[in-house]
Coordinates of C-alpha atoms in Angstrom, one line a residue:
X1 CA 30.7 -0.8 13.6
X2 CA 30.7 -2.6 17.1
X3 CA 32.4 -6.1 17.4
X4 CA 31.2 -8.5 20.1
X5 CA 32.8 -11.8 21.5
X6 CA 35.8 -12.0 19.2
X7 CA 37.2 -15.3 18.4
X8 CA 40.7 -16.5 19.2
X9 CA 41.7 -15.1 15.8
X10 CA 40.3 -11.7 16.7
X11 CA 37.4 -12.0 14.4
X12 CA 34.0 -10.8 15.8
X13 CA 31.2 -13.4 15.9
X14 CA 28.5 -10.7 15.7
X15 CA 29.0 -7.5 13.9
X16 CA 26.8 -4.5 14.6
X17 CA 26.6 -1.3 12.6
X18 CA 24.0 1.5 13.3
X19 CA 22.7 3.7 10.6
X20 CA 19.8 6.2 10.8
X21 CA 18.0 4.4 13.7
X22 CA 18.5 0.9 12.1
X23 CA 20.9 -1.6 13.9
X24 CA 22.4 -4.1 11.6
X25 CA 23.4 -7.4 13.4
X26 CA 25.4 -9.8 11.3
X27 CA 26.3 -13.3 12.3
X28 CA 30.0 -13.7 11.5
X29 CA 31.1 -17.4 11.1
X30 CA 31.0 -17.6 7.3
X31 CA 33.2 -20.7 7.1
X32 CA 30.8 -22.6 9.3
X33 CA 27.7 -21.2 7.5
X34 CA 27.1 -19.1 10.7
X35 CA 26.3 -22.2 12.8
X36 CA 25.1 -21.2 16.2
X37 CA 28.0 -22.2 18.4
X38 CA 27.8 -21.6 22.2
X39 CA 30.1 -18.5 21.7
X40 CA 27.9 -17.2 18.8
X41 CA 24.7 -17.6 20.9
X42 CA 26.5 -15.6 23.8
X43 CA 27.5 -12.9 21.4
X44 CA 23.9 -12.6 20.0
X45 CA 22.5 -12.5 23.4
X46 CA 24.9 -9.6 24.3
X47 CA 24.0 -7.6 21.2
X48 CA 20.3 -8.0 21.7
X49 CA 20.5 -7.0 25.4
X50 CA 22.5 -3.9 24.4
X51 CA 19.9 -3.0 21.7
X52 CA 17.0 -3.4 24.0
X53 CA 18.3 -0.5 26.1
X54 CA 19.4 1.7 23.1
X55 CA 16.8 4.4 22.5
X56 CA 18.5 5.3 19.3
X57 CA 17.6 2.0 17.6
X58 CA 14.1 1.8 16.1
X59 CA 14.6 -1.3 14.0
X60 CA 16.9 -4.3 13.9
X61 CA 18.1 -6.1 10.7
X62 CA 19.5 -9.6 11.4
X63 CA 21.7 -11.1 8.6
X64 CA 24.6 -13.4 8.1
X65 CA 28.1 -13.2 6.4
X66 CA 29.3 -15.6 3.7
X67 CA 27.1 -18.0 1.6
X68 CA 24.4 -18.6 4.2
X69 CA 22.0 -16.9 6.7
X70 CA 22.4 -19.6 9.4
X71 CA 22.8 -23.3 9.2
X72 CA 21.5 -24.0 12.7
X73 CA 23.4 -25.4 15.7
X74 CA 27.1 -26.2 15.5
X75 CA 26.9 -30.0 15.2
X76 CA 30.6 -30.6 15.5
X77 CA 30.7 -28.7 18.8
X78 CA 27.6 -30.6 20.0
X79 CA 29.2 -34.0 19.0
X80 CA 32.0 -33.3 21.3
X81 CA 29.8 -33.4 24.3
X82 CA 27.8 -36.3 25.8
X83 CA 26.1 -34.9 28.9
X84 CA 22.4 -34.6 28.9
X85 CA 22.7 -31.5 31.2
X86 CA 24.8 -29.8 28.6
X87 CA 22.1 -30.3 25.9
X88 CA 19.4 -29.1 28.2
X89 CA 21.3 -25.9 28.8
X90 CA 22.2 -25.4 25.1
X91 CA 18.6 -25.8 23.8
X92 CA 17.2 -23.7 26.6
X93 CA 19.8 -20.9 26.0
X94 CA 18.8 -21.0 22.3
X95 CA 15.2 -20.7 23.2
X96 CA 15.9 -17.8 25.5
X97 CA 17.6 -15.9 22.6
X98 CA 14.6 -16.6 20.3
X99 CA 12.3 -15.4 23.0
X100 CA 14.5 -12.3 23.5
X101 CA 13.9 -11.3 19.9
X102 CA 10.2 -11.6 20.4
X103 CA 10.4 -9.4 23.5
X104 CA 12.8 -6.8 22.1
X105 CA 10.9 -3.5 21.9
X106 CA 12.3 -3.0 18.4
X107 CA 10.9 -5.0 15.4
X108 CA 13.5 -7.4 14.0
X109 CA 13.8 -8.1 10.3
X110 CA 15.6 -11.3 9.1
X111 CA 17.6 -10.6 5.9
X112 CA 17.9 -14.1 4.5
X113 CA 20.2 -15.4 1.8
X114 CA 21.5 -18.9 1.0
X115 CA 20.2 -21.3 3.5
X116 CA 18.4 -21.1 6.8
X117 CA 18.2 -24.6 8.3
X118 CA 17.3 -26.1 11.7
X119 CA 17.9 -23.5 14.4
X120 CA 18.7 -21.1 11.6
X121 CA 15.2 -21.5 10.3
X122 CA 14.0 -21.1 13.9
X123 CA 15.8 -17.8 13.9
X124 CA 14.0 -16.6 10.8
X125 CA 10.6 -17.8 12.4
X126 CA 11.4 -16.0 15.5
X127 CA 12.0 -12.6 13.9
X128 CA 9.0 -10.2 13.6
X129 CA 9.5 -10.0 9.8
X130 CA 11.6 -11.6 7.2
X131 CA 12.6 -10.9 3.7
X132 CA 14.6 -13.4 1.6
X133 CA 16.4 -13.5 -1.7
X134 CA 14.6 -15.7 -4.3
X135 CA 17.2 -18.3 -4.2
X136 CA 17.1 -18.7 -0.4
X137 CA 16.0 -22.2 0.9
X138 CA 14.6 -23.2 4.3
X139 CA 14.6 -26.4 6.2
X140 CA 14.2 -27.9 9.7
X141 CA 16.5 -30.7 8.8
X142 CA 17.6 -32.1 12.3
X143 CA 15.6 -35.2 11.5
X144 CA 18.0 -36.1 8.8
X145 CA 20.6 -36.7 11.5
X146 CA 18.1 -38.4 13.8
X147 CA 17.3 -35.3 15.8
X148 CA 13.7 -34.0 15.6
X149 CA 13.8 -30.2 15.5
X150 CA 11.6 -29.7 18.7
X151 CA 12.6 -26.2 19.6
X152 CA 12.6 -24.9 16.0
X153 CA 9.0 -26.4 15.8
X154 CA 7.8 -23.7 18.3
X155 CA 8.1 -20.6 16.2
X156 CA 7.7 -22.6 12.9
X157 CA 4.3 -23.8 13.9
X158 CA 3.4 -20.3 15.0
X159 CA 4.2 -19.0 11.5
X160 CA 3.0 -21.8 9.0
X161 CA 0.1 -24.3 9.1
X162 CA 0.2 -27.4 11.1
X163 CA 0.4 -29.9 8.3
X164 CA 3.0 -27.7 6.4
X165 CA 5.2 -27.5 9.6
X166 CA 4.9 -31.3 10.2
X167 CA 5.9 -32.1 6.7
X168 CA 9.0 -30.0 7.0
X169 CA 9.8 -31.4 10.5
X170 CA 9.2 -35.0 9.6
X171 CA 11.1 -34.9 6.2
X172 CA 13.8 -32.5 6.8
X173 CA 13.3 -31.3 3.2
X174 CA 14.0 -27.8 1.8
X175 CA 11.3 -25.4 0.8
X176 CA 12.1 -22.5 -1.6
X177 CA 11.8 -18.8 -0.7
X178 CA 8.6 -18.6 -2.8
X179 CA 7.1 -21.6 -0.8
X180 CA 8.3 -19.9 2.5
X181 CA 6.4 -16.7 1.5
X182 CA 3.2 -18.5 0.5
X183 CA 3.3 -20.4 3.8
X184 CA 3.8 -17.3 6.0
X185 CA 7.4 -18.1 7.1
X186 CA 8.7 -15.0 5.4
X187 CA 7.0 -11.9 4.2
X188 CA 8.3 -12.0 0.7
X189 CA 11.1 -13.2 -1.6
X190 CA 12.8 -10.7 -3.9
X191 CA 15.6 -11.0 -6.4
X192 CA 19.1 -11.1 -4.8
X193 CA 20.1 -7.7 -6.3
X194 CA 17.0 -6.2 -4.6
X195 CA 17.4 -7.8 -1.2
X196 CA 19.1 -5.0 0.7
X197 CA 16.9 -2.3 -0.9
X198 CA 13.8 -4.0 0.1
X199 CA 15.0 -4.7 3.6
X200 CA 16.0 -1.0 4.0
X201 CA 12.6 0.1 2.5
X202 CA 10.8 -1.8 5.1
X203 CA 13.1 -0.8 8.0
X204 CA 12.7 2.9 7.0
X205 CA 8.9 2.6 6.9
X206 CA 8.9 1.4 10.5
X207 CA 11.5 4.0 11.6
X208 CA 9.0 6.6 10.4
X209 CA 6.4 5.4 13.0
X210 CA 6.2 6.2 16.6
X211 CA 8.8 4.0 18.4
X212 CA 6.8 4.0 21.7
X213 CA 3.6 2.8 19.9
X214 CA 5.5 0.2 18.0
X215 CA 7.1 -1.2 21.2
X216 CA 3.7 -1.2 22.9
X217 CA 2.0 -2.8 19.9
X218 CA 4.7 -5.5 19.4
X219 CA 4.5 -6.6 23.1
X220 CA 0.7 -6.6 22.9
X221 CA 0.6 -8.6 19.7
X222 CA 2.7 -11.5 21.0
X223 CA 1.0 -11.7 24.4
X224 CA -2.5 -11.8 22.9
X225 CA -1.5 -14.7 20.5
X226 CA -1.5 -17.0 23.5
X227 CA -4.9 -16.1 24.8
X228 CA -8.5 -17.0 24.0
X229 CA -10.4 -14.6 21.9
X230 CA -12.5 -12.9 24.6
X231 CA -9.4 -12.4 26.8
X232 CA -7.3 -11.2 23.9
X233 CA -10.0 -8.5 23.2
X234 CA -10.0 -7.5 26.8
X235 CA -6.2 -7.3 26.9
X236 CA -6.0 -5.5 23.6
X237 CA -8.6 -2.9 24.6
X238 CA -6.5 -2.1 27.7
X239 CA -3.2 -1.9 25.6
X240 CA -5.0 0.4 23.1
X241 CA -6.2 2.6 26.0
X242 CA -2.7 2.8 27.3
X243 CA -1.5 3.6 23.8
X244 CA -4.1 6.5 23.5
X245 CA -2.4 8.0 26.6
X246 CA 1.0 8.4 24.8
X247 CA 2.0 11.9 23.7
X248 CA 2.7 10.5 20.3
X249 CA -0.9 9.7 19.7
X250 CA -1.9 13.3 20.3
X251 CA 0.9 14.4 18.1
X252 CA 0.0 12.0 15.4
X253 CA -3.7 13.0 15.3
X254 CA -2.9 16.7 15.3
X255 CA -0.4 16.1 12.5
X256 CA -3.0 14.1 10.5
X257 CA -5.7 16.8 10.9
X258 CA -3.2 19.6 10.3
X259 CA -1.9 17.9 7.2
X260 CA 1.8 17.9 8.3
X261 CA 4.3 15.2 9.2
X262 CA 4.3 14.0 12.8
X263 CA 7.2 14.7 15.1
X264 CA 7.5 11.6 17.4
X265 CA 9.2 11.5 20.8
X266 CA 11.9 9.0 21.6
X267 CA 10.7 5.6 23.0

């Protein structure tokens, strides 16, 4: 297990443990419901940067300690400041980390329990995949303290329908894990006792694929989302042609026709 950015008490803000090609990143501010302090954001950035360069990691699982996944920004820390420049930097920093998750070559799975609110819900929406326990709840609740969740609205509105997103943003109300699954915010909700098993099953399935093709495909997927249909088809055609040039494709086809498991190369 790797610890990053220890607190004054010596406790790590982000825990990392690697097992069988899966990097488990765990937010570790349980007494604060894993609120995203400046220090925790820095620790998460450091961890993601390290994983991006780690060829041994095929999938990332993002989780939280204690009773919650993540309660969003640290409001007490924010309340201690009053400079506009500080808040500009804070929200931009958070947005950069959410974008880093999207640009990471490895798929990121959110393992959600308890609550995921405001920037915590933003974190779930920014992950490539998400599985939650049935008792988990989600909200973009900044409006309840007078702060419209502008930056969380970006990934939220790219996951769920516009009117559903606006209702969450304007009311600050919670939705259940079942509702989150129905709206596309998460992939599925499972009983709490099955959460780790379901996350591991999904992670292992992805680990069994070509990491080079997964990385290429993930980058292509997010880029084409911002394009018009015709441009997206042109871009995807070029990406698939690049994909076809990978040694893993030749190996995959030969394995399929030869009725044997493929032997992928490292990313």
